[in-house]
Short mmCIF file of C-alpha atoms and ligand atoms in Angstrom, two decimals:
data_model
loop_
_atom_site.label_atom_id
_atom_site.label_comp_id
_atom_site.label_asym_id
_atom_site.label_seq_id
_atom_site.Cartn_x
_atom_site.Cartn_y
_atom_site.Cartn_z
CA MET A 165 11.05 -29.92 39.29
CA PRO A 166 11.92 -28.68 42.75
CA VAL A 167 9.72 -29.78 45.60
CA THR A 168 7.08 -27.22 46.63
CA VAL A 169 5.39 -26.48 49.93
CA SER A 170 2.18 -28.02 48.67
CA ASP A 171 4.02 -31.24 47.67
CA ILE A 172 5.35 -31.52 51.21
CA THR A 173 1.97 -30.69 52.75
CA ALA A 174 0.30 -33.36 50.61
CA GLN A 175 2.90 -35.97 51.58
CA LEU A 176 2.54 -35.19 55.25
CA HIS A 177 -1.23 -34.93 55.37
CA PRO A 178 -1.91 -38.63 56.06
CA LEU A 179 0.46 -38.37 59.05
CA THR A 180 -0.32 -34.99 60.49
CA GLY A 181 -3.79 -34.00 59.26
CA ASP A 182 -4.44 -30.40 60.24
CA ARG A 183 -1.72 -30.49 62.90
CA LEU A 184 0.80 -29.30 60.31
CA GLN A 185 0.89 -25.57 60.87
CA GLN A 186 3.69 -24.33 58.63
CA VAL A 187 6.13 -25.57 55.99
CA GLN A 188 9.14 -23.52 54.92
CA ILE A 189 11.70 -24.47 52.28
CA LYS A 190 15.03 -22.76 52.87
CA ASP A 191 17.70 -22.05 50.21
CA ASN A 192 19.99 -24.93 51.00
CA GLY A 193 17.37 -27.66 50.75
CA ILE A 194 16.44 -27.54 54.44
CA VAL A 195 12.74 -27.92 55.23
CA ALA A 196 11.40 -26.39 58.45
CA LEU A 197 8.10 -27.83 59.68
CA THR A 198 5.96 -26.46 62.47
CA LEU A 199 3.48 -28.83 64.07
CA THR A 200 0.82 -27.93 66.58
CA LEU A 201 0.28 -30.98 68.71
CA PRO A 202 -2.20 -31.61 71.49
CA PRO A 203 -0.80 -33.12 74.66
CA MET A 204 0.30 -36.68 73.87
CA PRO A 205 2.78 -39.16 75.29
CA ALA A 206 6.36 -38.16 74.51
CA ALA A 207 7.06 -41.44 72.71
CA GLU A 208 4.09 -40.98 70.39
CA ARG A 209 5.10 -37.37 69.67
CA ASP A 210 8.70 -38.42 68.93
CA ARG A 211 7.48 -41.16 66.59
CA LEU A 212 5.33 -38.67 64.67
CA ILE A 213 8.24 -36.22 64.35
CA GLU A 214 10.50 -38.99 63.13
CA GLN A 215 7.92 -40.16 60.57
CA CYS A 216 7.54 -36.59 59.27
CA LYS A 217 11.32 -36.27 58.92
CA VAL A 218 11.66 -39.56 57.07
CA THR A 219 8.76 -38.71 54.74
CA VAL A 220 10.15 -35.28 53.80
CA LYS A 221 13.76 -36.47 53.54
CA ALA A 222 12.64 -39.03 50.96
CA LEU A 223 11.67 -36.18 48.60
CA PRO A 224 14.29 -35.09 46.03
CA GLU A 225 16.90 -32.43 46.91
CA ILE A 226 15.94 -32.20 50.58
CA THR A 227 19.10 -31.97 52.69
CA ASP A 228 17.65 -31.78 56.19
CA VAL A 229 14.36 -31.46 58.04
CA TRP A 230 13.82 -29.38 61.15
CA VAL A 231 10.68 -29.87 63.17
CA ARG A 232 9.32 -27.42 65.68
CA VAL A 233 6.42 -28.36 67.92
CA ASN A 234 4.33 -25.47 69.09
CA ALA A 235 2.05 -26.75 71.77
CA PRO A 236 3.70 -28.16 74.85
CA ALA A 237 3.87 -31.91 75.03
CA ALA A 238 1.93 -33.74 77.68
CA PRO A 239 3.20 -32.52 81.02
CA GLU A 240 5.24 -35.22 82.60
CA PRO A 241 4.38 -35.97 86.22
CA ALA A 242 6.06 -33.39 88.43
CA PRO A 243 8.67 -34.95 90.67
CA SER A 244 7.77 -34.84 94.34
CA ASP A 245 10.53 -32.33 95.11
CA GLY A 246 8.67 -29.61 93.19
CA ARG A 247 11.12 -29.43 90.31
CA GLN A 248 9.28 -28.67 87.11
CA PRO A 249 10.31 -30.25 83.81
CA ILE A 250 10.40 -28.10 80.67
CA PRO A 251 7.74 -29.48 78.30
CA GLY A 252 9.38 -31.07 75.27
CA VAL A 253 12.90 -30.94 76.71
CA ARG A 254 14.32 -34.34 77.54
CA HIS A 255 17.67 -33.85 79.26
CA VAL A 256 18.88 -30.68 80.93
CA ILE A 257 22.62 -30.80 81.53
CA ALA A 258 24.54 -28.19 83.52
CA VAL A 259 28.14 -27.42 82.57
CA SER A 260 29.75 -26.02 85.66
CA SER A 261 33.13 -25.11 87.09
CA GLY A 262 34.52 -23.89 90.36
CA LYS A 263 36.22 -20.91 88.83
CA GLY A 264 36.10 -18.86 85.65
CA GLY A 265 38.46 -19.13 82.74
CA VAL A 266 38.86 -22.91 82.86
CA GLY A 267 37.06 -23.42 79.54
CA LYS A 268 33.50 -24.05 80.68
CA SER A 269 31.89 -22.14 77.81
CA THR A 270 34.32 -23.64 75.29
CA VAL A 271 33.33 -27.12 76.45
CA ALA A 272 29.58 -26.32 76.62
CA VAL A 273 29.49 -24.85 73.11
CA ASN A 274 31.50 -27.63 71.48
CA LEU A 275 29.47 -30.32 73.23
CA ALA A 276 26.24 -28.70 72.03
CA VAL A 277 27.48 -28.53 68.43
CA ALA A 278 28.89 -32.08 68.57
CA LEU A 279 25.59 -33.46 69.91
CA ALA A 280 23.67 -31.61 67.17
CA ASP A 281 26.11 -33.01 64.63
CA GLN A 282 25.32 -36.51 65.92
CA GLY A 283 21.67 -35.85 65.03
CA ALA A 284 20.28 -34.67 68.37
CA GLN A 285 18.01 -31.66 68.81
CA VAL A 286 20.06 -29.33 71.00
CA GLY A 287 19.66 -26.04 72.84
CA ILE A 288 22.16 -24.09 74.89
CA LEU A 289 21.28 -21.65 77.65
CA ASP A 290 24.09 -19.25 78.51
CA ALA A 291 23.32 -18.50 82.16
CA ASP A 292 26.70 -16.94 82.88
CA ILE A 293 25.75 -13.43 83.87
CA TYR A 294 29.39 -12.50 84.53
CA GLY A 295 30.80 -13.58 81.18
CA PRO A 296 28.06 -14.51 78.72
CA ASN A 297 30.25 -15.33 75.73
CA VAL A 298 28.32 -18.20 74.17
CA PRO A 299 26.88 -15.94 71.40
CA THR A 300 30.43 -15.01 70.33
CA MET A 301 31.61 -18.62 70.42
CA LEU A 302 28.64 -19.74 68.31
CA GLY A 303 29.05 -16.92 65.78
CA MET A 304 25.85 -15.23 66.99
CA ASP A 305 27.32 -12.04 68.39
CA LEU A 306 24.76 -9.90 66.65
CA ALA A 307 21.77 -12.08 67.50
CA LYS A 308 18.95 -10.43 69.39
CA VAL A 309 16.28 -12.04 71.47
CA GLY A 310 12.96 -12.31 69.62
CA ILE A 311 9.55 -12.31 71.27
CA ILE A 312 6.80 -14.43 69.75
CA LYS A 313 3.38 -15.63 70.92
CA ASN A 314 2.75 -19.19 71.97
CA ASN A 315 -0.50 -20.94 71.08
CA ARG A 316 -2.10 -19.52 74.23
CA GLY A 317 -1.29 -15.99 73.07
CA GLU A 318 1.42 -15.46 75.68
CA ASP A 319 4.72 -13.74 74.89
CA ILE A 320 7.64 -16.14 74.85
CA VAL A 321 11.29 -15.74 73.96
CA GLU A 322 12.51 -17.21 70.70
CA PRO A 323 16.03 -18.67 70.78
CA ALA A 324 18.62 -17.70 68.17
CA PHE A 325 19.88 -20.56 65.97
CA ASN A 326 23.22 -21.51 64.42
CA TYR A 327 25.17 -24.72 63.69
CA GLY A 328 22.04 -26.76 64.53
CA VAL A 329 21.87 -25.32 68.05
CA LYS A 330 19.17 -23.10 69.57
CA MET A 331 20.62 -20.52 71.93
CA LEU A 332 19.53 -18.02 74.56
CA SER A 333 22.06 -15.93 76.45
CA MET A 334 22.13 -13.55 79.36
CA ALA A 335 24.12 -11.37 76.93
CA PHE A 336 20.80 -10.55 75.24
CA LEU A 337 19.59 -8.85 78.39
CA ILE A 338 22.55 -6.95 79.71
CA ASP A 339 24.60 -4.04 78.52
CA ARG A 340 27.97 -5.61 77.92
CA ASP A 341 29.82 -2.40 78.74
CA GLN A 342 28.26 -2.08 82.18
CA PRO A 343 29.28 -4.11 85.20
CA VAL A 344 26.50 -6.46 86.24
CA THR A 345 24.62 -5.26 89.29
CA TRP A 346 21.71 -7.68 89.22
CA ARG A 347 20.52 -8.99 92.52
CA GLY A 348 19.72 -12.65 93.09
CA PRO A 349 15.93 -12.51 92.62
CA MET A 350 16.22 -10.73 89.26
CA LEU A 351 18.77 -13.20 88.06
CA ASN A 352 16.58 -16.09 89.18
CA GLY A 353 13.63 -14.56 87.32
CA MET A 354 15.63 -14.33 84.11
CA ILE A 355 16.90 -17.88 84.33
CA ARG A 356 13.39 -19.19 84.97
CA GLN A 357 12.04 -17.15 82.06
CA PHE A 358 14.69 -18.56 79.74
CA LEU A 359 13.87 -22.07 80.94
CA TYR A 360 10.09 -22.00 80.88
CA GLN A 361 8.93 -19.08 78.71
CA ALA A 362 11.04 -19.82 75.68
CA ALA A 363 10.28 -21.53 72.39
CA TRP A 364 12.75 -24.38 72.86
CA GLY A 365 10.41 -26.77 71.06
CA VAL A 366 11.40 -30.42 71.24
CA LEU A 367 14.97 -30.90 72.49
CA ASP A 368 16.99 -33.97 73.31
CA PHE A 369 19.51 -31.87 75.23
CA LEU A 370 19.44 -28.44 76.81
CA ILE A 371 23.00 -27.58 77.83
CA VAL A 372 23.26 -24.86 80.46
CA ASP A 373 26.52 -22.91 80.65
CA MET A 374 26.58 -21.90 84.30
CA PRO A 375 28.37 -18.98 85.92
CA PRO A 376 31.46 -20.09 87.85
CA GLY A 377 31.09 -21.09 91.49
CA THR A 378 28.13 -22.17 93.59
CA GLY A 379 25.97 -19.05 93.74
CA ASP A 380 22.37 -18.02 93.08
CA ALA A 381 22.24 -19.14 89.46
CA GLN A 382 23.29 -22.68 90.35
CA LEU A 383 20.73 -22.89 93.13
CA THR A 384 17.94 -21.56 90.93
CA LEU A 385 18.70 -24.04 88.20
CA VAL A 386 19.08 -27.02 90.49
CA GLN A 387 15.90 -26.20 92.43
CA SER A 388 13.78 -25.37 89.36
CA VAL A 389 14.38 -28.06 86.83
CA PRO A 390 15.13 -31.77 87.10
CA LEU A 391 18.69 -32.07 85.79
CA ALA A 392 19.86 -35.15 83.93
CA GLY A 393 23.24 -34.33 85.36
CA ALA A 394 26.12 -31.93 85.75
CA ILE A 395 29.47 -31.86 84.01
CA ILE A 396 32.31 -30.23 85.93
CA VAL A 397 35.08 -28.60 83.94
CA THR A 398 38.44 -28.18 85.61
CA THR A 399 42.12 -27.78 84.76
CA PRO A 400 44.75 -30.04 86.33
CA GLN A 401 45.96 -27.24 88.63
CA ASN A 402 45.55 -27.72 92.37
CA VAL A 403 43.51 -24.57 92.98
CA SER A 404 41.16 -25.38 90.16
CA LEU A 405 40.72 -28.91 91.45
CA LEU A 406 39.84 -27.62 94.89
CA ASP A 407 37.17 -25.36 93.38
CA ALA A 408 35.88 -28.21 91.24
CA ARG A 409 35.47 -30.33 94.36
CA LYS A 410 33.25 -27.65 95.94
CA GLY A 411 31.03 -27.51 92.85
CA LEU A 412 30.83 -31.25 92.76
CA LYS A 413 29.70 -31.44 96.39
CA MET A 414 26.97 -28.87 95.78
CA PHE A 415 25.44 -30.93 92.98
CA GLN A 416 25.81 -34.16 94.90
CA ASN A 417 24.22 -32.66 98.05
CA MET A 418 21.23 -31.52 96.01
CA GLY A 419 20.71 -34.93 94.46
CA VAL A 420 21.96 -34.05 90.97
CA PRO A 421 23.97 -36.82 89.34
CA VAL A 422 27.46 -35.71 88.35
CA LEU A 423 28.03 -37.15 84.88
CA GLY A 424 31.74 -36.68 85.26
CA ILE A 425 34.55 -34.20 84.94
CA VAL A 426 36.21 -32.82 81.87
CA GLU A 427 39.85 -31.95 82.33
CA ASN A 428 40.58 -29.00 80.09
CA MET A 429 44.00 -27.61 79.18
CA SER A 430 45.34 -31.03 80.17
CA TYR A 431 48.52 -30.65 78.15
CA PHE A 432 49.89 -28.35 75.47
CA ILE A 433 50.28 -29.37 71.84
CA PRO A 434 52.65 -26.96 70.07
CA PRO A 435 51.32 -26.26 66.56
CA ASP A 436 54.78 -26.68 65.00
CA LEU A 437 55.52 -29.94 66.86
CA PRO A 438 52.13 -31.62 67.17
CA GLU A 439 53.66 -34.94 68.25
CA ARG A 440 54.99 -33.30 71.43
CA GLN A 441 52.95 -32.78 74.60
CA TYR A 442 53.80 -30.47 77.51
CA ASP A 443 52.09 -30.74 80.91
CA ILE A 444 51.76 -27.05 81.66
CA PHE A 445 49.48 -27.19 84.68
CA GLY A 446 51.20 -30.16 86.25
CA SER A 447 51.53 -33.78 85.32
CA GLY A 448 49.58 -36.78 86.50
CA GLY A 449 46.80 -36.27 84.05
CA GLY A 450 43.09 -36.76 84.09
CA SER A 451 42.74 -40.12 85.73
CA LYS A 452 44.42 -38.82 88.89
CA THR A 453 42.04 -35.87 88.88
CA ALA A 454 39.02 -38.12 88.54
CA THR A 455 40.25 -40.47 91.26
CA GLU A 456 40.83 -37.53 93.60
CA LEU A 457 37.31 -36.28 93.02
CA GLY A 458 35.79 -39.75 92.99
CA VAL A 459 33.97 -39.33 89.67
CA VAL A 460 34.12 -40.49 86.08
CA LEU A 461 36.62 -38.77 83.81
CA LEU A 462 34.72 -37.94 80.65
CA GLY A 463 37.78 -36.78 78.76
CA CYS A 464 40.92 -34.64 78.61
CA ILE A 465 41.15 -31.71 76.24
CA PRO A 466 44.57 -30.36 75.29
CA LEU A 467 45.53 -26.70 75.23
CA GLU A 468 45.42 -25.90 71.52
CA ILE A 469 45.65 -22.54 69.86
CA GLN A 470 43.00 -23.52 67.30
CA LEU A 471 40.51 -24.10 70.10
CA ARG A 472 40.82 -20.52 71.34
CA GLU A 473 40.78 -19.17 67.78
CA GLY A 474 37.62 -21.12 67.04
CA GLY A 475 35.94 -19.53 70.06
CA ASP A 476 37.00 -16.02 69.08
CA ARG A 477 35.98 -16.49 65.44
CA GLY A 478 32.64 -18.03 66.31
CA ILE A 479 33.34 -21.38 64.63
CA PRO A 480 33.56 -24.13 67.26
CA ILE A 481 36.59 -26.39 66.78
CA VAL A 482 34.48 -29.54 66.34
CA LEU A 483 33.38 -27.91 63.06
CA SER A 484 36.45 -25.88 62.06
CA HIS A 485 39.14 -28.53 62.78
CA PRO A 486 37.32 -31.83 63.31
CA GLU A 487 40.62 -33.75 63.02
CA SER A 488 42.33 -31.86 65.87
CA ALA A 489 43.03 -33.61 69.17
CA SER A 490 40.66 -31.33 71.08
CA ALA A 491 37.81 -31.77 68.58
CA GLN A 492 38.18 -35.54 68.81
CA ALA A 493 38.19 -35.41 72.62
CA LEU A 494 35.11 -33.18 72.63
CA ARG A 495 33.22 -35.44 70.23
CA GLN A 496 34.00 -38.47 72.36
CA ILE A 497 32.75 -36.66 75.46
CA ALA A 498 29.52 -35.81 73.60
CA GLN A 499 29.10 -39.46 72.69
CA LYS A 500 29.66 -40.60 76.28
CA ILE A 501 27.07 -38.13 77.49
CA SER A 502 24.44 -39.18 75.00
CA HIS A 503 24.99 -42.79 76.04
CA THR A 504 24.93 -42.01 79.77
CA VAL A 505 21.77 -39.90 80.22
N1 ADP B 806 41.80 -26.23 75.66
C1 ADP B 806 41.96 -24.94 75.31
N2 ADP B 806 42.95 -24.56 74.47
C2 ADP B 806 43.12 -23.25 74.15
N3 ADP B 806 42.36 -22.26 74.58
C3 ADP B 806 41.34 -22.57 75.43
C4 ADP B 806 41.07 -23.92 75.83
N4 ADP B 806 40.01 -23.92 76.64
C5 ADP B 806 39.62 -22.62 76.75
N5 ADP B 806 40.42 -21.81 76.04
C6 ADP B 806 40.35 -20.35 75.92
O1 ADP B 806 40.43 -19.83 77.25
C7 ADP B 806 39.56 -18.74 77.43
C8 ADP B 806 38.58 -19.04 78.56
O2 ADP B 806 37.74 -20.10 78.15
P1 ADP B 806 36.15 -20.06 78.45
O3 ADP B 806 35.57 -21.25 77.77
O4 ADP B 806 35.58 -18.72 78.12
O5 ADP B 806 36.20 -20.28 80.03
P2 ADP B 806 35.04 -20.13 81.14
O6 ADP B 806 33.72 -20.23 80.45
O7 ADP B 806 35.29 -21.24 82.11
O8 ADP B 806 35.24 -18.79 81.77
C9 ADP B 806 38.88 -18.52 76.08
O9 ADP B 806 39.59 -17.53 75.37
C10 ADP B 806 39.02 -19.87 75.39
O10 ADP B 806 39.06 -19.74 73.98
MG1 MG B 807 32.20 -18.78 80.23
#
C-alpha cells in the first residue's frame, strides 16, 4: 500500500504538532513538506527539519524529502556594519569575474547543482542584468516568476526549481530582446527584492551569479548582505587576470573574504584525443595565477565542448557527464567550498 498524506502527517505529528502546514506526495516518490515555525534558534530548527526528513524517508517508497519553512527563522543579530542577513539562508556566496564570457555563469550553475547533489539546500540568484542566462543553463528557460503570500500576508517572489536548486533571475524581469536601460537605483531595488522578499526558505547556500566588473550590482550585494565569501572566475589570459585582480581588490577592500579563484578554460581537451591537453590561453597554469593574485586556487576547469553543450541544452555537465574532467573539477571545487565556509 503506498504511503498517504495522512500516514506522513501521523508520523510527523509527535515532532511537529500543528506546525506541519502541508504535505505533498509527488509522482517520483518525493515528499514536499511545508512547516510554519515560530522564531527559534537556527540549530534547533535545523534539527527539527532533519528529524522530519529522517522520519519520512524511513517510510516505504519515499525517494527524497524536501522541506520548506514558511515563517522566517529567528533573526540573527545584525552585524554592526548594517548588513542584513537573509532569514533562513546560511551562506551567501558571490561568483564574480572581471569581465564577461569567462564562464562565471557556467561555474555558478554547476557549483549550485553539485552542492545540491551533495545534499545541501541550494539557491541561485542570477543578478547578471546584462546576460541573465542561468535559466537557460538550468533548463528553466520557460520559468516565470511566481508571486505568493508570506505568513504576514505580504507578496513575495517564489523561486523556480530544477535539479534540486531554487532559482531567481533578472531574466524574469526584463524583456530579453530589449537592451537594458535600468539605472542603478532600480537595479539595486530588484536585487534587494530578490534577496529579501523571496521564498528562499531554508538554504545552506545562496549562490549569486554577479554581472561582470565592479559596478552597482556588486556594491548593492556587498553592502546589503553579509557574504560568506566571493569566488572569482578568470581565464589564464593576461587581460582577464588583470580584470580579476580588480574584482578581487573590491571584495577585499569591503571586508568580504575571497574564497579563491577558479581558473576556467585552463586547457583544451580535444574530444577525439582526450589524453592530450593544449594550453590555449597561455601556459603556466592555475597555480601561477593564484600566486600572482595572492589567493587560493580552488580549481582549474578545462575547455570542453560538452561543458558548453550542457549549458546550451540546460543540463549542467556535473549531471550530464559526471565523469568528464570539467565535472570532476567542478565537484571538487564545490566540496572545497562547503568545507571552507
Ligand atoms: N570550460 C569551458 N569549456 C567550454 N565552454 C565553456 C567553458 N566555460 C564556459 N564556456 C562557454 O562559454 C560561454 C560563456 O560562458 P558563461 O558561463 O556564460 O560566461 P560569463 O557568465 O562569464 O559571461 C558559454 O557559451 C559557455 O557554455
Ligand atoms: Mg553570465
